[in-house]
Amino acid sequence: MDVGMTLPVMEPHIDPATLERWARLTDESPFSSLAFGERIAFDNPDALTLLGAVAAWTSRVRVVTTVIVPQLHDPVMLAKALATGDRLCGGRLSVGLGVGGREEDYAAVGADWSSRTMRGMAERAGVMRRVWAGENVTGATRPVGPSPAQAGGPELLVGTHGHKTVRSAAAWADGLAGMSLDLDLAAASDLFDTARTAWAEAGRPAPRLTTSFWFALTETTDDPRGQVHRHLRHYMNWIPAEFVDALAPTAGFAGTLAELGVVLDRFADLGCDEVQLIPTSDDPRQVELVAGLLG
């Protein structure tokens, strides 16, 4: 099983120098990918702009967006931006797509909240595939380019932990970009099985199965569970604090590096293709420590 690292883009006051250091450390270490997500009504960097910087800072790891919400973008412009990013990173891009769960993000860009449907996401994914195939979808004098580095465009993974969404995405997605809130391995196994069955019934190749979870290490903080809690209080600001406080005691991973290795082994036993770790602080020692575990 591969293990990827996520940039700490959701940490408060994150600066470009820290992001670059994380990206270069990850690229120089045994990680398989470098991931980052999208939010609008928040103080994180814009994901599509960051994509260009990450392409320049790295040369080896796969670059993964987990996840882009296509309903927040014009699909043709999104296809152009992602194709550009794929060319800049030499065909290393994987794109997670999800409908998102924050009404304020939709409101911030004037997007229709009622478009937050599986059908709406599938339609936008279809438009992007057509653009990447060189089809003239706009009626302009030329098709919208550039062509992506990967023939047909980057792989598209559905970002969800819902079985209904997974089954719906089997018609268009290449796999799953999951998220484990509480490291429930039985739930993760069930979701993977749902994906395998749905893709097989759709006559599609076996799906790529990835997941992610928050982590904090005792080697970098005296209070790893508190670190996770503080991160969630900042990141999950659209949710009432009492619900975040109820989630925090069991959310993600908080423990030693050795214990993290055991958790990763258990996900590997489920047939997971890749786990992307989500940091809960911007301390780059986390990259170095996990790299040592993987090395």
Backbone as CSV, one residue per row, in Angstrom:
resi,resn,N_x,N_y,N_z,CA_x,CA_y,CA_z,C_x,C_y,C_z
1,MET,0.835,-1.200,0.000,0.000,0.000,0.000,0.866,1.245,0.000
2,ASP,0.492,2.232,-0.788,1.190,3.508,-0.814,0.704,4.406,0.319
3,VAL,1.558,5.322,0.736,1.206,6.314,1.759,1.569,7.691,1.227
4,GLY,0.589,8.586,1.217,0.807,9.962,0.792,0.727,10.914,1.970
5,MET,1.199,12.130,1.767,1.149,13.173,2.783,0.298,14.326,2.263
6,THR,-0.399,14.985,3.169,-1.232,16.134,2.825,-0.548,17.417,3.289
7,LEU,-0.568,18.430,2.457,-0.055,19.733,2.859,-0.923,20.335,3.966
8,PRO,-0.346,21.043,4.920,-1.128,21.620,6.023,-1.838,22.913,5.621
9,VAL,-2.595,22.853,4.521,-3.202,24.072,3.977,-4.325,24.623,4.847
10,MET,-4.872,23.802,5.736,-5.981,24.254,6.571,-5.528,24.759,7.936
11,GLU,-4.215,24.817,8.154,-3.694,25.369,9.396,-3.757,26.899,9.356
12,PRO,-3.976,27.554,10.506,-4.055,29.024,10.505,-2.717,29.660,10.172
13,HIS,-2.769,30.731,9.411,-1.592,31.544,9.096,-0.500,30.749,8.384
14,ILE,-0.891,29.794,7.560,0.105,29.014,6.831,0.807,29.908,5.811
15,ASP,2.126,29.768,5.689,2.879,30.667,4.816,3.503,29.886,3.668
16,PRO,3.835,30.572,2.568,4.387,29.888,1.401,5.666,29.111,1.687
17,ALA,6.531,29.641,2.539,7.794,28.956,2.821,7.549,27.605,3.487
18,THR,6.563,27.547,4.383,6.235,26.281,5.043,5.661,25.291,4.046
19,LEU,4.787,25.762,3.174,4.218,24.881,2.160,5.298,24.324,1.243
20,GLU,6.223,25.181,0.841,7.297,24.716,-0.037,8.180,23.693,0.675
21,ARG,8.492,23.939,1.941,9.334,22.992,2.671,8.638,21.636,2.781
22,TRP,7.343,21.645,3.114,6.578,20.395,3.193,6.601,19.668,1.857
23,ALA,6.361,20.413,0.784,6.305,19.788,-0.543,7.644,19.154,-0.906
24,ARG,8.726,19.872,-0.682,10.045,19.346,-1.050,10.435,18.163,-0.155
25,LEU,10.144,18.239,1.141,10.422,17.117,2.032,9.648,15.873,1.612
26,THR,8.390,16.057,1.265,7.558,14.933,0.851,8.088,14.315,-0.428
27,ASP,8.486,15.164,-1.367,8.978,14.682,-2.662,10.294,13.926,-2.514
28,GLU,11.088,14.292,-1.513,12.387,13.661,-1.296,12.296,12.419,-0.412
29,SER,11.091,12.090,0.051,10.875,10.995,0.995,10.088,9.875,0.321
30,PRO,9.845,8.755,1.014,9.197,7.609,0.371,7.688,7.748,0.168
31,PHE,7.143,8.936,0.280,5.703,9.120,0.090,5.331,8.943,-1.386
32,SER,4.117,8.483,-1.616,3.636,8.257,-2.978,2.959,9.478,-3.570
33,SER,2.432,10.372,-2.721,1.675,11.511,-3.241,1.745,12.673,-2.272
34,LEU,1.388,13.837,-2.790,1.231,15.049,-1.991,-0.167,15.594,-2.285
35,ALA,-0.985,15.688,-1.249,-2.393,16.029,-1.427,-2.708,17.387,-0.805
36,PHE,-3.784,17.993,-1.276,-4.312,19.217,-0.662,-5.749,19.399,-1.134
37,GLY,-6.532,20.070,-0.297,-7.959,20.204,-0.570,-8.380,21.621,-0.869
38,GLU,-9.680,21.766,-1.070,-10.272,23.049,-1.452,-11.300,23.491,-0.418
39,ARG,-11.224,24.753,-0.057,-12.315,25.458,0.612,-12.344,26.870,0.041
40,ILE,-13.508,27.502,0.102,-13.650,28.861,-0.427,-13.733,29.872,0.711
41,ALA,-14.742,29.741,1.578,-14.959,30.694,2.671,-14.065,30.322,3.858
42,PHE,-12.759,30.437,3.649,-11.771,30.040,4.645,-10.467,30.732,4.274
43,ASP,-9.434,30.594,5.112,-8.185,31.307,4.843,-7.112,30.413,4.238
44,ASN,-7.493,29.282,3.672,-6.542,28.396,2.989,-6.177,28.948,1.620
45,PRO,-5.032,28.548,1.051,-4.699,28.990,-0.307,-5.624,28.357,-1.336
46,ASP,-5.839,29.062,-2.431,-6.665,28.537,-3.519,-6.016,27.289,-4.098
47,ALA,-6.789,26.214,-4.209,-6.229,24.923,-4.615,-5.689,24.936,-6.038
48,LEU,-6.376,25.609,-6.951,-5.941,25.591,-8.345,-4.690,26.442,-8.557
49,THR,-4.557,27.514,-7.800,-3.331,28.305,-7.853,-2.176,27.528,-7.223
50,LEU,-2.448,26.898,-6.087,-1.430,26.113,-5.392,-0.925,24.964,-6.260
51,LEU,-1.788,24.435,-7.110,-1.404,23.326,-7.982,-0.167,23.673,-8.813
52,GLY,-0.101,24.885,-9.318,1.055,25.298,-10.107,2.322,25.343,-9.276
53,ALA,2.210,25.841,-8.044,3.383,25.910,-7.176,3.870,24.512,-6.805
54,VAL,2.941,23.629,-6.469,3.313,22.265,-6.091,3.981,21.545,-7.263
55,ALA,3.492,21.804,-8.464,4.127,21.216,-9.648,5.584,21.642,-9.757
56,ALA,5.867,22.890,-9.395,7.237,23.398,-9.471,8.104,22.913,-8.312
57,TRP,7.495,22.703,-7.152,8.250,22.298,-5.962,8.573,20.813,-5.947
58,THR,7.890,20.008,-6.760,8.064,18.554,-6.727,8.415,18.034,-8.114
59,SER,8.964,16.832,-8.149,9.271,16.219,-9.441,8.913,14.741,-9.493
60,ARG,8.568,14.147,-8.349,8.370,12.700,-8.299,6.972,12.284,-7.839
61,VAL,6.517,12.836,-6.707,5.266,12.363,-6.109,4.065,12.698,-6.989
62,ARG,3.030,11.887,-6.842,1.762,12.204,-7.482,1.154,13.392,-6.745
63,VAL,0.502,14.279,-7.479,-0.135,15.465,-6.917,-1.646,15.207,-6.905
64,VAL,-2.258,15.319,-5.716,-3.646,14.894,-5.560,-4.481,16.022,-4.962
65,THR,-5.575,16.372,-5.608,-6.526,17.316,-5.026,-7.612,16.514,-4.316
66,THR,-7.725,16.724,-3.002,-8.714,15.984,-2.211,-9.515,16.945,-1.326
67,VAL,-10.607,17.462,-1.779,-11.186,17.292,-3.100,-11.542,18.657,-3.658
68,ILE,-11.740,18.697,-5.003,-12.300,19.864,-5.683,-13.811,19.679,-5.774
69,VAL,-14.557,20.744,-5.554,-16.021,20.708,-5.693,-16.368,21.319,-7.048
70,PRO,-16.710,20.507,-8.054,-16.909,21.056,-9.400,-18.074,22.028,-9.498
71,GLN,-19.068,21.901,-8.615,-20.205,22.825,-8.652,-19.824,24.253,-8.268
72,LEU,-18.626,24.430,-7.723,-18.150,25.775,-7.367,-17.385,26.434,-8.503
73,HIS,-17.287,25.747,-9.661,-16.480,26.231,-10.779,-17.251,26.066,-12.086
74,ASP,-16.923,26.904,-13.055,-17.350,26.628,-14.420,-16.598,25.387,-14.892
75,PRO,-17.282,24.370,-15.400,-16.585,23.113,-15.716,-15.547,23.242,-16.820
76,VAL,-15.765,24.156,-17.771,-14.781,24.325,-18.835,-13.514,24.977,-18.280
77,MET,-13.694,26.006,-17.461,-12.530,26.653,-16.855,-11.811,25.714,-15.887
78,LEU,-12.578,24.893,-15.176,-11.960,23.919,-14.280,-11.151,22.902,-15.079
79,ALA,-11.706,22.453,-16.199,-10.969,21.518,-17.061,-9.682,22.147,-17.559
80,LYS,-9.734,23.414,-17.933,-8.534,24.110,-18.427,-7.482,24.223,-17.323
81,ALA,-7.923,24.603,-16.111,-6.991,24.751,-14.999,-6.341,23.423,-14.636
82,LEU,-7.118,22.352,-14.592,-6.572,21.053,-14.222,-5.673,20.489,-15.320
83,ALA,-6.038,20.718,-16.577,-5.159,20.285,-17.673,-3.833,21.034,-17.613
84,THR,-3.892,22.321,-17.300,-2.665,23.105,-17.142,-1.811,22.537,-16.012
85,GLY,-2.461,22.256,-14.878,-1.742,21.674,-13.752,-1.129,20.327,-14.099
86,ASP,-1.859,19.517,-14.869,-1.340,18.204,-15.252,-0.107,18.356,-16.141
87,ARG,-0.119,19.323,-17.027,1.049,19.562,-17.879,2.227,20.086,-17.053
88,LEU,1.949,20.982,-16.122,3.022,21.562,-15.322,3.720,20.511,-14.461
89,CYS,2.975,19.514,-14.004,3.593,18.492,-13.152,3.971,17.246,-13.943
90,GLY,3.889,17.305,-15.252,4.338,16.199,-16.079,3.460,14.971,-15.996
91,GLY,2.147,15.176,-15.858,1.224,14.042,-15.847,1.142,13.320,-14.517
92,ARG,1.425,14.029,-13.419,1.383,13.400,-12.094,0.102,13.716,-11.326
93,LEU,-0.906,14.297,-11.968,-2.079,14.803,-11.265,-3.173,13.741,-11.139
94,SER,-3.739,13.636,-9.937,-4.979,12.905,-9.684,-5.969,13.892,-9.075
95,VAL,-7.226,13.804,-9.485,-8.227,14.786,-9.074,-9.344,14.108,-8.295
96,GLY,-9.480,14.496,-7.046,-10.644,14.084,-6.275,-11.760,15.083,-6.472
97,LEU,-12.965,14.591,-6.716,-14.139,15.436,-6.898,-15.198,15.067,-5.864
98,GLY,-15.807,16.064,-5.261,-16.887,15.825,-4.316,-17.900,16.953,-4.373
99,VAL,-19.085,16.714,-3.831,-20.128,17.746,-3.882,-19.958,18.778,-2.784
100,GLY,-19.150,18.481,-1.764,-18.939,19.433,-0.682,-20.096,19.439,0.300
101,GLY,-19.795,19.900,1.513,-20.817,19.918,2.548,-21.000,21.264,3.208
102,ARG,-20.462,22.327,2.599,-20.510,23.644,3.225,-21.321,24.609,2.357
103,GLU,-22.494,24.945,2.825,-23.363,25.852,2.072,-22.697,27.213,1.896
104,GLU,-21.870,27.616,2.874,-21.238,28.928,2.786,-20.255,29.003,1.615
105,ASP,-19.632,27.887,1.240,-18.742,27.888,0.088,-19.528,28.109,-1.200
106,TYR,-20.685,27.480,-1.302,-21.551,27.693,-2.465,-21.995,29.156,-2.524
107,ALA,-22.393,29.697,-1.375,-22.865,31.089,-1.343,-21.746,32.063,-1.698
108,ALA,-20.513,31.743,-1.283,-19.387,32.660,-1.503,-19.112,32.897,-2.977
109,VAL,-19.391,31.897,-3.825,-19.128,32.044,-5.266,-20.422,32.156,-6.070
110,GLY,-21.552,32.297,-5.380,-22.830,32.436,-6.069,-23.306,31.153,-6.724
111,ALA,-22.848,29.995,-6.218,-23.276,28.709,-6.774,-24.601,28.287,-6.158
112,ASP,-25.377,27.571,-6.925,-26.701,27.128,-6.506,-26.560,25.902,-5.607
113,TRP,-26.988,26.024,-4.352,-26.897,24.910,-3.405,-27.687,23.696,-3.881
114,SER,-28.733,23.935,-4.655,-29.538,22.810,-5.148,-28.797,21.994,-6.205
115,SER,-27.672,22.529,-6.730,-26.871,21.772,-7.703,-25.968,20.756,-7.018
116,ARG,-26.001,20.707,-5.701,-25.160,19.796,-4.912,-25.754,18.378,-4.983
117,THR,-25.620,17.777,-6.164,-26.178,16.447,-6.404,-25.136,15.566,-7.091
118,MET,-25.352,14.254,-6.988,-24.460,13.328,-7.685,-24.567,13.527,-9.194
119,ARG,-25.783,13.787,-9.661,-25.982,14.004,-11.094,-25.228,15.248,-11.560
120,GLY,-25.308,16.323,-10.770,-24.603,17.542,-11.137,-23.100,17.341,-11.196
121,MET,-22.558,16.567,-10.257,-21.125,16.290,-10.275,-20.748,15.442,-11.483
122,ALA,-21.560,14.430,-11.780,-21.283,13.560,-12.924,-21.321,14.343,-14.234
123,GLU,-22.286,15.264,-14.358,-22.381,16.059,-15.585,-21.142,16.918,-15.769
124,ARG,-20.659,17.528,-14.699,-19.467,18.374,-14.801,-18.223,17.539,-15.088
125,ALA,-18.150,16.363,-14.489,-17.030,15.467,-14.808,-17.060,15.092,-16.282
126,GLY,-18.265,14.878,-16.821,-18.389,14.547,-18.239,-17.928,15.680,-19.139
127,VAL,-18.258,16.916,-18.765,-17.806,18.067,-19.549,-16.283,18.144,-19.543
128,MET,-15.685,17.930,-18.379,-14.219,17.996,-18.301,-13.575,16.912,-19.159
129,ARG,-14.117,15.709,-19.132,-13.574,14.639,-19.975,-13.651,15.017,-21.457
130,ARG,-14.752,15.634,-21.861,-14.910,16.028,-23.263,-13.901,17.105,-23.643
131,VAL,-13.677,18.063,-22.747,-12.669,19.102,-23.005,-11.297,18.462,-23.143
132,TRP,-10.961,17.543,-22.234,-9.641,16.904,-22.267,-9.467,16.019,-23.502
133,ALA,-10.576,15.547,-24.059,-10.497,14.725,-25.273,-10.335,15.579,-26.528
134,GLY,-10.355,16.910,-26.365,-10.185,17.803,-27.499,-11.475,18.180,-28.191
135,GLU,-12.606,17.824,-27.604,-13.896,18.165,-28.216,-14.173,19.658,-28.043
136,ASN,-14.742,20.256,-29.044,-15.106,21.667,-28.966,-16.476,21.775,-28.299
137,VAL,-16.474,21.973,-26.989,-17.730,21.995,-26.238,-18.339,23.391,-26.149
138,THR,-17.598,24.417,-26.595,-18.069,25.792,-26.441,-18.565,26.415,-27.736
139,GLY,-18.233,25.808,-28.874,-18.590,26.407,-30.153,-17.671,27.535,-30.562
140,ALA,-16.559,27.702,-29.877,-15.591,28.743,-30.217,-14.793,28.313,-31.457
141,THR,-13.897,29.176,-31.909,-13.133,28.874,-33.122,-12.131,27.741,-32.908
142,ARG,-11.784,27.477,-31.647,-10.873,26.383,-31.324,-11.359,25.691,-30.052
143,PRO,-11.041,24.408,-29.885,-11.334,23.754,-28.608,-10.553,24.407,-27.469
144,VAL,-11.029,24.219,-26.256,-10.358,24.764,-25.080,-9.170,23.876,-24.723
145,GLY,-8.004,24.442,-24.681,-6.792,23.719,-24.297,-6.190,24.343,-23.067
146,PRO,-5.018,23.884,-22.649,-4.166,22.900,-23.330,-4.645,21.471,-23.098
147,SER,-4.099,20.556,-23.881,-4.359,19.146,-23.640,-3.613,18.720,-22.381
148,PRO,-4.204,17.891,-21.552,-3.489,17.402,-20.372,-2.326,16.510,-20.774
149,ALA,-1.360,16.366,-19.889,-0.213,15.499,-20.170,-0.638,14.038,-20.231
150,GLN,-1.602,13.654,-19.411,-2.105,12.288,-19.409,-3.194,12.141,-20.463
151,ALA,-3.083,11.156,-21.317,-4.091,10.938,-22.354,-5.460,10.750,-21.712
152,GLY,-6.419,11.567,-22.153,-7.756,11.501,-21.579,-7.932,12.300,-20.316
153,GLY,-6.823,12.841,-19.811,-6.891,13.653,-18.602,-6.513,12.893,-17.360
154,PRO,-6.350,13.591,-16.243,-5.990,12.943,-14.979,-7.106,12.034,-14.483
155,GLU,-6.728,11.049,-13.664,-7.754,10.191,-13.084,-8.669,11.016,-12.192
156,LEU,-9.944,10.617,-12.163,-10.946,11.282,-11.338,-11.403,10.324,-10.256
157,LEU,-11.256,10.725,-9.005,-11.657,9.922,-7.864,-12.820,10.601,-7.158
158,VAL,-13.830,9.838,-6.766,-14.976,10.424,-6.090,-14.660,10.573,-4.603
159,GLY,-14.787,11.789,-4.099,-14.505,12.071,-2.704,-15.751,11.911,-1.862
160,THR,-15.812,10.848,-1.065,-17.000,10.568,-0.264,-16.706,9.487,0.752
161,HIS,-17.570,9.357,1.756,-17.605,8.155,2.583,-19.024,7.601,2.622
162,GLY,-19.822,7.919,1.567,-21.193,7.440,1.472,-21.352,6.357,0.420
163,HIS,-22.053,5.294,0.763,-22.223,4.166,-0.154,-23.039,4.558,-1.387
164,LYS,-24.080,5.366,-1.209,-24.910,5.776,-2.335,-24.096,6.575,-3.347
165,THR,-23.252,7.478,-2.854,-22.414,8.275,-3.738,-21.419,7.398,-4.487
166,VAL,-20.837,6.437,-3.785,-19.890,5.521,-4.426,-20.563,4.764,-5.557
167,ARG,-21.758,4.234,-5.307,-22.457,3.475,-6.350,-22.785,4.363,-7.544
168,SER,-23.170,5.601,-7.277,-23.502,6.536,-8.354,-22.279,6.866,-9.200
169,ALA,-21.114,6.944,-8.559,-19.901,7.375,-9.252,-19.266,6.279,-10.096
170,ALA,-19.721,5.042,-9.954,-19.109,3.943,-10.699,-19.187,4.158,-12.202
171,ALA,-20.143,4.968,-12.662,-20.310,5.192,-14.095,-19.242,6.109,-14.676
172,TRP,-18.599,6.935,-13.830,-17.679,7.929,-14.393,-16.332,8.040,-13.677
173,ALA,-16.255,7.652,-12.415,-15.018,7.851,-11.656,-14.055,6.685,-11.857
174,ASP,-12.787,6.944,-11.594,-11.756,5.920,-11.688,-11.490,5.248,-10.343
175,GLY,-12.086,5.781,-9.292,-11.872,5.194,-7.984,-12.404,6.084,-6.889
176,LEU,-11.949,5.819,-5.672,-12.483,6.435,-4.465,-11.414,7.253,-3.758
177,ALA,-11.762,8.481,-3.376,-10.946,9.298,-2.477,-11.712,9.395,-1.167
178,GLY,-11.518,8.413,-0.296,-12.308,8.319,0.923,-11.730,9.150,2.060
179,MET,-12.449,9.109,3.171,-12.033,9.822,4.378,-12.546,9.041,5.574
180,SER,-11.648,8.643,6.470,-12.041,7.929,7.679,-12.045,8.901,8.844
181,LEU,-13.225,9.210,9.344,-13.315,10.168,10.441,-12.776,9.589,11.741
182,ASP,-13.045,8.296,11.988,-12.742,7.713,13.293,-11.965,6.400,13.207
183,LEU,-11.310,6.141,12.068,-10.508,4.933,11.873,-11.321,3.660,12.103
184,ASP,-12.577,3.691,11.679,-13.431,2.502,11.743,-13.080,1.619,10.549
185,LEU,-12.255,0.593,10.791,-11.793,-0.230,9.684,-12.906,-1.073,9.078
186,ALA,-13.868,-1.477,9.878,-14.996,-2.238,9.342,-15.791,-1.386,8.364
187,ALA,-16.006,-0.106,8.714,-16.728,0.796,7.819,-15.937,1.039,6.542
188,ALA,-14.620,1.201,6.662,-13.785,1.396,5.476,-13.829,0.171,4.580
189,SER,-13.771,-1.015,5.175,-13.836,-2.252,4.398,-15.156,-2.372,3.656
190,ASP,-16.252,-2.013,4.328,-17.569,-2.064,3.684,-17.636,-1.105,2.499
191,LEU,-17.068,0.093,2.654,-17.086,1.070,1.565,-16.244,0.590,0.393
192,PHE,-15.085,0.012,0.683,-14.249,-0.548,-0.389,-14.996,-1.657,-1.129
193,ASP,-15.689,-2.520,-0.385,-16.443,-3.602,-1.022,-17.574,-3.053,-1.886
194,THR,-18.229,-1.996,-1.405,-19.281,-1.359,-2.201,-18.708,-0.843,-3.516
195,ALA,-17.537,-0.218,-3.451,-16.904,0.306,-4.664,-16.529,-0.828,-5.612
196,ARG,-15.922,-1.860,-5.096,-15.533,-2.985,-5.958,-16.753,-3.575,-6.668
197,THR,-17.824,-3.763,-5.928,-19.041,-4.345,-6.513,-19.652,-3.411,-7.543
198,ALA,-19.737,-2.110,-7.218,-20.360,-1.144,-8.125,-19.580,-1.022,-9.427
199,TRP,-18.268,-0.989,-9.341,-17.450,-0.872,-10.554,-17.577,-2.145,-11.409
200,ALA,-17.615,-3.291,-10.759,-17.759,-4.543,-11.499,-19.110,-4.609,-12.198
201,GLU,-20.165,-4.197,-11.507,-21.501,-4.219,-12.106,-21.615,-3.229,-13.257
202,ALA,-20.822,-2.150,-13.212,-20.822,-1.156,-14.292,-19.909,-1.558,-15.442
203,GLY,-19.247,-2.698,-15.315,-18.330,-3.150,-16.364,-17.074,-2.319,-16.451
204,ARG,-16.684,-1.718,-15.331,-15.505,-0.852,-15.300,-14.302,-1.600,-14.726
205,PRO,-13.083,-1.175,-15.049,-11.905,-1.743,-14.383,-11.995,-1.539,-12.873
206,ALA,-11.306,-2.368,-12.124,-11.337,-2.277,-10.663,-10.983,-0.866,-10.210
207,PRO,-11.711,-0.310,-9.247,-11.464,1.074,-8.825,-10.192,1.220,-8.004
208,ARG,-9.575,2.378,-8.099,-8.463,2.725,-7.205,-9.072,3.137,-5.875
209,LEU,-8.616,2.525,-4.790,-9.217,2.727,-3.470,-8.240,3.484,-2.573
210,THR,-8.573,4.717,-2.271,-7.738,5.527,-1.382,-8.592,6.063,-0.248
211,THR,-7.940,6.362,0.856,-8.621,6.991,1.977,-7.642,7.906,2.688
212,SER,-8.109,8.607,3.699,-7.270,9.560,4.423,-7.781,9.682,5.851
213,PHE,-6.912,10.191,6.728,-7.351,10.485,8.094,-6.403,11.479,8.739
214,TRP,-6.922,12.227,9.710,-6.117,13.172,10.480,-5.143,12.407,11.376
215,PHE,-3.981,13.014,11.659,-3.053,12.364,12.580,-2.272,13.386,13.390
216,ALA,-1.841,12.952,14.570,-0.934,13.712,15.436,-0.051,12.708,16.159
217,LEU,1.216,13.036,16.335,2.196,12.112,16.878,2.711,12.568,18.245
218,THR,2.870,11.620,19.153,3.440,11.943,20.457,4.884,12.414,20.326
219,GLU,5.543,12.046,19.235,6.928,12.458,19.033,7.069,13.946,18.726
220,THR,5.970,14.604,18.365,6.051,16.035,18.052,5.198,16.912,18.964
221,THR,4.403,16.298,19.840,3.589,17.081,20.767,3.310,16.257,22.016
222,ASP,3.239,16.946,23.160,2.919,16.270,24.418,1.435,15.909,24.500
223,ASP,0.637,16.487,23.637,-0.815,16.275,23.698,-1.364,16.047,22.293
224,PRO,-1.120,14.868,21.703,-1.576,14.626,20.330,-3.094,14.697,20.168
225,ARG,-3.840,14.209,21.147,-5.298,14.280,21.039,-5.768,15.725,21.101
226,GLY,-5.133,16.523,21.949,-5.467,17.946,22.004,-5.139,18.651,20.703
227,GLN,-4.036,18.243,20.063,-3.679,18.840,18.766,-4.747,18.563,17.730
228,VAL,-5.218,17.319,17.674,-6.306,16.989,16.744,-7.528,17.843,17.047
229,HIS,-7.853,17.966,18.337,-9.036,18.741,18.740,-8.905,20.197,18.308
230,ARG,-7.749,20.810,18.543,-7.554,22.207,18.153,-7.679,22.376,16.639
231,HIS,-7.095,21.438,15.908,-7.193,21.496,14.443,-8.649,21.445,13.997
232,LEU,-9.414,20.528,14.572,-10.815,20.387,14.160,-11.632,21.617,14.536
233,ARG,-11.335,22.210,15.672,-12.034,23.436,16.066,-11.811,24.541,15.025
234,HIS,-10.600,24.606,14.470,-10.307,25.619,13.446,-10.897,25.224,12.101
235,TYR,-10.639,23.987,11.680,-11.039,23.555,10.347,-12.552,23.405,10.207
236,MET,-13.214,22.849,11.199,-14.645,22.550,11.107,-15.466,23.700,11.688
237,ASN,-15.102,24.910,11.296,-15.732,26.086,11.887,-17.179,26.275,11.470
238,TRP,-17.634,25.565,10.428,-19.026,25.706,9.990,-19.976,24.819,10.801
239,ILE,-19.414,23.966,11.649,-20.191,23.050,12.473,-20.245,23.593,13.899
240,PRO,-21.391,23.526,14.575,-21.455,23.992,15.965,-20.364,23.340,16.818
241,ALA,-19.755,24.144,17.680,-18.590,23.691,18.444,-18.881,22.452,19.278
242,GLU,-20.117,22.334,19.785,-20.404,21.179,20.632,-20.335,19.865,19.852
243,PHE,-20.675,19.916,18.553,-20.578,18.716,17.720,-19.115,18.372,17.413
244,VAL,-18.312,19.405,17.185,-16.878,19.188,16.963,-16.248,18.599,18.218
245,ASP,-16.614,19.131,19.371,-16.059,18.640,20.626,-16.452,17.185,20.877
246,ALA,-17.636,16.788,20.418,-18.068,15.399,20.585,-17.312,14.467,19.641
247,LEU,-16.947,14.973,18.464,-16.224,14.169,17.479,-14.746,14.010,17.838
248,ALA,-14.153,15.055,18.388,-12.697,15.128,18.550,-12.075,13.974,19.333
249,PRO,-12.694,13.452,20.394,-12.022,12.389,21.168,-11.736,11.107,20.383
250,THR,-12.462,10.882,19.299,-12.244,9.657,18.517,-11.837,9.938,17.072
251,ALA,-11.652,11.194,16.718,-11.352,11.543,15.330,-9.902,11.245,14.987
252,GLY,-9.692,10.614,13.847,-8.346,10.412,13.336,-7.464,9.586,14.263
253,PHE,-6.162,9.836,14.146,-5.155,9.085,14.901,-4.383,10.034,15.803
254,ALA,-4.187,9.633,17.056,-3.337,10.366,17.998,-2.549,9.337,18.785
255,GLY,-1.231,9.281,18.568,-0.434,8.274,19.251,0.996,8.279,18.776
256,THR,1.678,7.169,18.983,3.092,7.072,18.636,3.269,6.708,17.166
257,LEU,4.481,6.898,16.702,4.815,6.550,15.331,4.626,5.046,15.099
258,ALA,5.031,4.246,16.069,4.872,2.790,15.934,3.397,2.416,15.832
259,GLU,2.562,3.058,16.627,1.123,2.777,16.581,0.528,3.192,15.236
260,LEU,1.030,4.283,14.676,0.581,4.689,13.342,0.925,3.612,12.323
261,GLY,2.102,3.022,12.441,2.480,1.952,11.532,1.508,0.784,11.580
262,VAL,1.029,0.447,12.764,0.057,-0.639,12.908,-1.242,-0.292,12.188
263,VAL,-1.702,0.943,12.354,-2.938,1.378,11.684,-2.779,1.293,10.166
264,LEU,-1.649,1.745,9.655,-1.413,1.683,8.211,-1.405,0.239,7.722
265,ASP,-0.817,-0.656,8.494,-0.813,-2.068,8.120,-2.235,-2.621,8.040
266,ARG,-3.089,-2.183,8.930,-4.477,-2.660,8.919,-5.227,-2.180,7.695
267,PHE,-4.961,-0.947,7.271,-5.585,-0.478,6.034,-5.043,-1.253,4.838
268,ALA,-3.780,-1.567,4.854,-3.214,-2.367,3.771,-3.896,-3.726,3.692
269,ASP,-4.204,-4.309,4.849,-4.867,-5.607,4.878,-6.267,-5.557,4.249
270,LEU,-6.868,-4.379,4.217,-8.191,-4.225,3.604,-8.126,-4.120,2.079
271,GLY,-6.921,-4.061,1.526,-6.781,-3.884,0.088,-6.799,-2.435,-0.342
272,CYS,-6.553,-1.540,0.599,-6.475,-0.114,0.285,-5.244,0.139,-0.589
273,ASP,-5.414,0.925,-1.645,-4.287,1.231,-2.523,-3.386,2.327,-1.964
274,GLU,-3.993,3.301,-1.279,-3.201,4.410,-0.737,-3.939,5.057,0.417
275,VAL,-3.179,5.406,1.455,-3.666,6.255,2.542,-2.946,7.583,2.456
276,GLN,-3.692,8.674,2.512,-3.101,10.010,2.563,-3.284,10.562,3.979
277,LEU,-2.187,10.816,4.651,-2.222,11.316,6.019,-2.495,12.819,6.020
278,ILE,-3.351,13.256,6.932,-3.716,14.675,7.033,-3.148,15.232,8.328
279,PRO,-2.159,16.123,8.266,-1.555,16.654,9.491,-2.509,17.581,10.228
280,THR,-2.285,17.685,11.536,-3.095,18.592,12.350,-2.233,19.693,12.962
281,SER,-1.028,19.850,12.434,-0.188,21.016,12.706,0.721,21.191,11.499
282,ASP,1.448,22.300,11.458,2.328,22.539,10.305,3.788,22.233,10.612
283,ASP,4.055,21.458,11.668,5.420,21.099,12.049,5.986,20.112,11.025
284,PRO,7.037,20.492,10.265,7.575,19.603,9.230,8.247,18.350,9.776
285,ARG,8.499,18.292,11.098,9.067,17.078,11.673,8.146,15.886,11.444
286,GLN,6.855,16.137,11.297,5.915,15.053,11.040,6.234,14.352,9.726
287,VAL,6.603,15.135,8.709,6.980,14.553,7.425,8.216,13.671,7.590
288,GLU,9.207,14.183,8.307,10.458,13.454,8.478,10.255,12.174,9.272
289,LEU,9.434,12.225,10.316,9.215,11.050,11.156,8.479,9.960,10.405
290,VAL,7.408,10.334,9.694,6.654,9.324,8.958,7.496,8.792,7.799
291,ALA,8.307,9.634,7.207,9.217,9.160,6.160,10.140,8.082,6.692
292,GLY,10.626,8.262,7.912,11.470,7.264,8.527,10.730,5.953,8.756
293,LEU,9.471,6.057,9.138,8.637,4.864,9.320,8.471,4.111,7.997
294,LEU,8.272,4.847,6.927,8.052,4.224,5.617,9.342,3.728,5.003
295,GLY,10.457,4.367,5.353,11.720,4.079,4.699,12.275,2.699,4.960
